[in-house]
Amino acid sequence: MTMEGHKDYIVRATAAGNQVRAFAATTDEVVEMARKAHNTSPVATAALGRLLTGGAMMGVMMKGDKDLLTLQIKAGGPLQGITVTADSHGNVKGYVGNPNVCIPANKKGKLDVASAVGVGFLNVIKDMGLKEPYIGQTTLQTSEIAEDLTYYFATSEQVPSAVGLGVLMNKNNTVAQAGGFIVQLMPFAEEKVIAKLEKNVAGITSVTALLEQGHTPESLLETVLEGLDVEINERIPTQFYCNCSKERVTRALISVGKKELQDMIKEGKEVEMNCHFCNTNYTFSVEELKQLLSHCK
Ligand SMILES: [Zn+2]
């Protein structure tokens, strides 16, 4: 499944010489595509959309062509967790445990992402083609997702960061705007740069409000890094993309084993396999199952 058009993109930037590195993204279509694929409720769309946006940016932070990033939120709220996977080229996909969550708005009258997510952990898994993937686990701080990624960067990667993520819905519950930024201080950043950045970040009360003003990734960074000489280095298109196919699902089905396949054939019913990431169903007829069985050793 691929998005048509390339309205969504990520920018990679530096500021204050190279003392700050920064990423910003607009992800309206990414999040709308995810909403449609999973038929998510508004609060589920907001939660998934925030993690997809953060994941897309963290994906392009990886250096290797084939590097893969997975963000897992495992928490006790009614959303039953979120999983997002991104590559280093702007492709991102993801799902929530329970897409139908409906809970009352929070005290500010906003979608209550924190209560939907609940208390738990964030796992950051980076598969960089080494024997073992890198795994960082941190406790969720607010369950609003942006603050949880900020905490992850500070504790697991020891990089002081500011993360802002937002999803704005239309009245008909489709996605109006989505996007965000990640700004990081390099170890040699001077005091006055740190102070200026802290002041700028403190002045941003809501990313959604910024998105509502119609910001591009470039202008988002101009706002967050105001007075710090932003230099945009790269623009990377981003999209909701799942690389599943009947062939891949077939391989998974063969790997369940001869005995299980025989049982399925005995049942005499077609078998449906679902891709969690994009919610596509693949159907296998009894005849197809018999063919698969002949490929099993
Ligand atoms: Zn898929």
Tab-separated table of C-alpha atoms and ligand atoms in Angstrom:
chain	number	residue	atom	x	y	z
A	1	MET	CA	0.000	0.000	0.000
A	2	THR	CA	1.505	3.307	-1.062
A	3	MET	CA	0.289	6.853	-0.713
A	4	GLU	CA	-0.171	8.786	-3.896
A	5	GLY	CA	1.320	12.252	-4.031
A	6	HIS	CA	4.138	13.494	-1.870
A	7	LYS	CA	2.713	16.264	0.212
A	8	ASP	CA	4.333	14.900	3.361
A	9	TYR	CA	8.034	15.336	3.929
A	10	ILE	CA	10.760	15.501	6.535
A	11	VAL	CA	13.503	18.112	6.650
A	12	ARG	CA	16.933	17.576	8.144
A	13	ALA	CA	18.559	20.742	9.422
A	14	THR	CA	21.284	22.206	11.557
A	15	ALA	CA	21.363	25.450	13.543
A	16	ALA	CA	23.836	27.642	15.415
A	17	GLY	CA	26.679	26.337	13.278
A	18	ASN	CA	26.444	22.630	13.989
A	19	GLN	CA	25.568	22.973	17.664
A	20	VAL	CA	21.967	21.943	17.040
A	21	ARG	CA	20.622	19.259	14.759
A	22	ALA	CA	16.951	19.222	13.921
A	23	PHE	CA	14.221	17.349	12.067
A	24	ALA	CA	10.684	18.416	11.263
A	25	ALA	CA	7.896	16.736	9.351
A	26	THR	CA	4.408	17.186	8.065
A	27	THR	CA	2.561	13.866	8.055
A	28	ASP	CA	-1.086	14.692	7.221
A	29	GLU	CA	-1.326	11.969	4.573
A	30	VAL	CA	0.718	9.428	6.563
A	31	VAL	CA	-1.666	9.709	9.498
A	32	GLU	CA	-4.823	9.867	7.357
A	33	MET	CA	-3.664	6.742	5.523
A	34	ALA	CA	-3.134	4.976	8.874
A	35	ARG	CA	-6.553	6.129	10.064
A	36	LYS	CA	-8.231	4.734	6.955
A	37	ALA	CA	-6.303	1.438	7.041
A	38	HIS	CA	-7.147	0.739	10.684
A	39	ASN	CA	-10.414	2.665	10.991
A	40	THR	CA	-9.096	4.278	14.174
A	41	SER	CA	-11.178	6.341	16.595
A	42	PRO	CA	-10.084	9.999	17.002
A	43	VAL	CA	-7.994	9.401	20.134
A	44	ALA	CA	-6.423	6.288	18.560
A	45	THR	CA	-5.656	8.308	15.407
A	46	ALA	CA	-3.971	11.009	17.505
A	47	ALA	CA	-1.865	8.521	19.476
A	48	LEU	CA	-0.859	6.468	16.434
A	49	GLY	CA	-0.283	9.630	14.383
A	50	ARG	CA	2.084	11.084	16.965
A	51	LEU	CA	4.159	7.899	17.141
A	52	LEU	CA	4.168	7.525	13.323
A	53	THR	CA	5.439	11.111	13.013
A	54	GLY	CA	8.149	10.598	15.638
A	55	GLY	CA	9.049	7.242	14.074
A	56	ALA	CA	9.324	8.664	10.546
A	57	MET	CA	11.800	11.315	11.783
A	58	MET	CA	13.777	8.843	13.935
A	59	GLY	CA	13.910	6.514	10.923
A	60	VAL	CA	15.731	9.038	8.758
A	61	MET	CA	18.127	9.721	11.659
A	62	MET	CA	19.566	6.233	11.038
A	63	LYS	CA	22.552	6.066	8.724
A	64	GLY	CA	22.335	2.657	7.028
A	65	ASP	CA	20.384	2.043	3.844
A	66	LYS	CA	18.682	-1.047	5.295
A	67	ASP	CA	18.402	0.081	8.926
A	68	LEU	CA	15.001	-0.475	10.523
A	69	LEU	CA	13.548	1.253	13.555
A	70	THR	CA	10.697	-0.119	15.645
A	71	LEU	CA	8.964	1.874	18.373
A	72	GLN	CA	6.800	-0.165	20.714
A	73	ILE	CA	4.623	1.343	23.368
A	74	LYS	CA	3.588	-1.359	25.788
A	75	ALA	CA	1.167	0.115	28.258
A	76	GLY	CA	-1.927	-0.725	30.258
A	77	GLY	CA	-4.399	1.806	28.797
A	78	PRO	CA	-7.417	0.869	26.643
A	79	LEU	CA	-5.426	1.526	23.441
A	80	GLN	CA	-3.497	-1.700	24.246
A	81	GLY	CA	-0.190	-0.427	22.924
A	82	ILE	CA	1.185	1.027	19.694
A	83	THR	CA	3.761	-0.386	17.277
A	84	VAL	CA	5.486	1.700	14.595
A	85	THR	CA	8.212	0.626	12.165
A	86	ALA	CA	10.197	3.025	9.981
A	87	ASP	CA	13.095	2.713	7.578
A	88	SER	CA	15.798	5.285	6.839
A	89	HIS	CA	14.033	6.480	3.649
A	90	GLY	CA	10.868	7.998	5.125
A	91	ASN	CA	8.677	4.877	4.910
A	92	VAL	CA	6.659	4.307	8.064
A	93	LYS	CA	3.846	1.984	9.152
A	94	GLY	CA	2.103	1.136	12.388
A	95	TYR	CA	-0.921	-0.016	14.340
A	96	VAL	CA	-2.572	0.160	17.734
A	97	GLY	CA	-3.848	-2.758	19.819
A	98	ASN	CA	-7.414	-1.452	20.000
A	99	PRO	CA	-8.376	1.004	17.234
A	100	ASN	CA	-11.896	1.575	18.637
A	101	VAL	CA	-10.950	3.320	21.918
A	102	CYS	CA	-13.384	6.042	22.875
A	103	ILE	CA	-12.750	7.911	26.122
A	104	PRO	CA	-13.830	11.356	27.369
A	105	ALA	CA	-11.750	14.430	26.439
A	106	ASN	CA	-9.150	15.610	28.944
A	107	LYS	CA	-9.465	18.689	31.200
A	108	LYS	CA	-8.380	20.943	28.342
A	109	GLY	CA	-11.137	19.516	26.146
A	110	LYS	CA	-8.572	17.746	23.963
A	111	LEU	CA	-8.264	14.116	22.861
A	112	ASP	CA	-6.919	12.302	25.935
A	113	VAL	CA	-3.966	10.437	24.413
A	114	ALA	CA	-2.307	9.959	27.822
A	115	SER	CA	-5.295	8.103	29.290
A	116	ALA	CA	-5.778	6.034	26.124
A	117	VAL	CA	-2.117	4.961	26.198
A	118	GLY	CA	-1.866	4.472	29.958
A	119	VAL	CA	1.152	3.662	32.121
A	120	GLY	CA	3.933	1.541	30.660
A	121	PHE	CA	7.123	1.383	28.621
A	122	LEU	CA	8.620	2.577	25.362
A	123	ASN	CA	10.896	0.166	23.526
A	124	VAL	CA	13.144	1.547	20.810
A	125	ILE	CA	14.573	-1.207	18.625
A	126	LYS	CA	17.133	-0.382	15.942
A	127	ASP	CA	18.036	-3.152	13.537
A	128	MET	CA	21.246	-1.980	11.893
A	129	GLY	CA	22.237	-5.291	10.301
A	130	LEU	CA	24.359	-6.333	13.271
A	131	LYS	CA	23.980	-9.677	15.046
A	132	GLU	CA	21.903	-8.138	17.785
A	133	PRO	CA	19.571	-5.157	17.375
A	134	TYR	CA	19.980	-2.131	19.646
A	135	ILE	CA	17.187	-2.085	22.222
A	136	GLY	CA	16.486	0.848	24.525
A	137	GLN	CA	13.695	0.656	27.075
A	138	THR	CA	12.392	3.609	29.044
A	139	THR	CA	9.379	4.188	31.272
A	140	LEU	CA	6.620	6.342	29.790
A	141	GLN	CA	6.755	9.760	31.480
A	142	THR	CA	3.449	11.384	30.468
A	143	SER	CA	2.128	8.890	27.861
A	144	GLU	CA	1.562	11.894	25.563
A	145	ILE	CA	4.337	10.383	23.360
A	146	ALA	CA	6.433	13.492	22.543
A	147	GLU	CA	7.633	13.815	26.162
A	148	ASP	CA	8.250	10.073	26.245
A	149	LEU	CA	10.524	10.282	23.198
A	150	THR	CA	12.303	13.287	24.767
A	151	TYR	CA	12.927	11.188	27.884
A	152	TYR	CA	14.168	8.264	25.769
A	153	PHE	CA	16.708	10.491	23.960
A	154	ALA	CA	17.922	11.989	27.258
A	155	THR	CA	18.316	8.718	29.165
A	156	SER	CA	19.038	6.030	26.552
A	157	GLU	CA	21.032	8.039	24.007
A	158	GLN	CA	22.262	10.793	26.355
A	159	VAL	CA	21.224	13.470	23.837
A	160	PRO	CA	19.334	16.470	25.250
A	161	SER	CA	16.363	16.867	22.914
A	162	ALA	CA	13.048	18.613	22.462
A	163	VAL	CA	10.304	16.666	20.711
A	164	GLY	CA	6.978	18.116	19.604
A	165	LEU	CA	4.257	16.056	17.908
A	166	GLY	CA	0.704	16.938	16.941
A	167	VAL	CA	-2.345	15.579	15.127
A	168	LEU	CA	-5.295	17.840	14.374
A	169	MET	CA	-8.633	16.300	13.383
A	170	ASN	CA	-11.406	17.613	11.132
A	171	LYS	CA	-14.976	17.689	12.460
A	172	ASN	CA	-15.709	14.497	10.498
A	173	ASN	CA	-12.780	12.782	12.323
A	174	THR	CA	-10.479	12.651	9.303
A	175	VAL	CA	-6.966	14.051	9.751
A	176	ALA	CA	-6.623	17.786	9.076
A	177	GLN	CA	-2.948	18.269	9.969
A	178	ALA	CA	-0.190	16.217	11.492
A	179	GLY	CA	3.478	16.839	12.067
A	180	GLY	CA	6.217	17.566	14.511
A	181	PHE	CA	9.856	18.224	15.220
A	182	ILE	CA	12.899	16.776	16.985
A	183	VAL	CA	15.607	19.218	18.016
A	184	GLN	CA	18.849	17.984	19.584
A	185	LEU	CA	21.779	19.683	21.262
A	186	MET	CA	25.251	18.511	20.308
A	187	PRO	CA	27.704	17.883	23.192
A	188	PHE	CA	29.728	21.016	22.342
A	189	ALA	CA	26.714	23.371	22.323
A	190	GLU	CA	27.467	26.691	24.028
A	191	GLU	CA	25.523	27.929	27.054
A	192	LYS	CA	23.921	30.796	25.161
A	193	VAL	CA	22.656	28.419	22.430
A	194	ILE	CA	21.219	26.088	25.075
A	195	ALA	CA	19.548	29.000	26.857
A	196	LYS	CA	18.062	30.397	23.642
A	197	LEU	CA	16.735	26.985	22.584
A	198	GLU	CA	15.212	26.375	26.012
A	199	LYS	CA	13.486	29.749	25.809
A	200	ASN	CA	12.128	29.004	22.313
A	201	VAL	CA	10.862	25.552	23.291
A	202	ALA	CA	9.222	26.896	26.453
A	203	GLY	CA	7.297	29.340	24.270
A	204	ILE	CA	5.681	26.536	22.259
A	205	THR	CA	2.563	25.508	24.102
A	206	SER	CA	1.044	23.290	21.426
A	207	VAL	CA	2.348	21.756	18.221
A	208	THR	CA	-1.231	21.322	17.047
A	209	ALA	CA	-1.743	25.091	17.337
A	210	LEU	CA	1.373	25.626	15.192
A	211	LEU	CA	0.115	23.139	12.614
A	212	GLU	CA	-3.241	24.926	12.580
A	213	GLN	CA	-1.426	28.044	11.391
A	214	GLY	CA	-0.410	26.080	8.313
A	215	HIS	CA	3.278	25.519	9.014
A	216	THR	CA	5.605	23.611	6.698
A	217	PRO	CA	8.470	21.547	8.207
A	218	GLU	CA	10.794	24.439	7.315
A	219	SER	CA	8.667	27.072	9.029
A	220	LEU	CA	8.163	24.808	12.061
A	221	LEU	CA	11.941	24.763	12.506
A	222	GLU	CA	12.169	28.516	11.868
A	223	THR	CA	9.819	28.900	14.851
A	224	VAL	CA	11.466	26.376	17.188
A	225	LEU	CA	14.980	27.560	16.260
A	226	GLU	CA	14.144	31.239	15.941
A	227	GLY	CA	17.311	33.341	16.243
A	228	LEU	CA	19.603	30.313	15.822
A	229	ASP	CA	20.326	30.475	12.057
A	230	VAL	CA	18.564	27.377	10.730
A	231	GLU	CA	20.153	25.676	7.748
A	232	ILE	CA	17.966	23.172	5.903
A	233	ASN	CA	20.180	20.346	4.607
A	234	GLU	CA	17.757	17.856	3.099
A	235	ARG	CA	14.094	17.241	2.214
A	236	ILE	CA	12.926	13.609	2.384
A	237	PRO	CA	9.434	12.537	1.249
A	238	THR	CA	7.644	10.431	3.868
A	239	GLN	CA	4.758	8.029	3.407
A	240	PHE	CA	2.681	5.350	5.104
A	241	TYR	CA	4.001	2.277	3.372
A	242	CYS	CA	3.711	-1.446	4.106
A	243	ASN	CA	5.884	-3.918	2.236
A	244	CYS	CA	3.604	-6.899	2.815
A	245	SER	CA	2.497	-9.016	-0.153
A	246	LYS	CA	0.773	-12.334	-0.738
A	247	GLU	CA	4.189	-13.832	-1.395
A	248	ARG	CA	5.534	-12.720	1.999
A	249	VAL	CA	2.412	-13.942	3.761
A	250	THR	CA	2.723	-17.249	1.891
A	251	ARG	CA	6.229	-17.701	3.246
A	252	ALA	CA	4.914	-17.053	6.768
A	253	LEU	CA	2.156	-19.603	6.201
A	254	ILE	CA	4.618	-22.262	4.991
A	255	SER	CA	6.723	-21.658	8.092
A	256	VAL	CA	3.830	-22.631	10.414
A	257	GLY	CA	4.626	-26.250	9.532
A	258	LYS	CA	3.279	-29.271	7.769
A	259	LYS	CA	1.023	-30.481	10.588
A	260	GLU	CA	-0.752	-27.124	10.937
A	261	LEU	CA	-1.247	-26.827	7.174
A	262	GLN	CA	-2.703	-30.341	7.070
A	263	ASP	CA	-5.119	-29.386	9.866
A	264	MET	CA	-6.208	-26.277	7.935
A	265	ILE	CA	-6.843	-28.348	4.810
A	266	LYS	CA	-8.841	-30.890	6.859
A	267	GLU	CA	-11.024	-28.005	8.096
A	268	GLY	CA	-11.943	-27.498	4.447
A	269	LYS	CA	-12.298	-23.709	4.793
A	270	GLU	CA	-10.311	-20.884	3.238
A	271	VAL	CA	-7.784	-19.271	5.580
A	272	GLU	CA	-7.449	-15.539	6.105
A	273	MET	CA	-4.113	-13.996	7.103
A	274	ASN	CA	-4.043	-10.381	8.288
A	275	CYS	CA	-1.128	-7.930	8.099
A	276	HIS	CA	-1.203	-6.043	11.431
A	277	PHE	CA	0.669	-3.075	10.009
A	278	CYS	CA	-1.700	-2.146	7.163
A	279	ASN	CA	-4.713	-4.353	7.970
A	280	THR	CA	-4.708	-6.029	4.546
A	281	ASN	CA	-6.282	-9.506	4.500
A	282	TYR	CA	-4.836	-12.268	2.357
A	283	THR	CA	-7.115	-15.199	1.622
A	284	PHE	CA	-5.880	-18.704	0.849
A	285	SER	CA	-8.273	-21.227	-0.708
A	286	VAL	CA	-8.109	-24.906	0.281
A	287	GLU	CA	-6.590	-25.561	-3.165
A	288	GLU	CA	-3.822	-23.003	-2.457
A	289	LEU	CA	-3.202	-24.558	0.962
A	290	LYS	CA	-2.741	-27.951	-0.689
A	291	GLN	CA	-0.186	-26.452	-3.069
A	292	LEU	CA	1.673	-24.898	-0.105
A	293	LEU	CA	1.704	-28.255	1.657
A	294	SER	CA	3.539	-29.759	-1.316
A	295	HIS	CA	6.313	-27.146	-0.741
A	296	CYS	CA	6.703	-28.229	2.904
A	297	LYS	CA	9.429	-30.689	3.738
B	1	ZN	ZN	0.893	-4.841	5.344
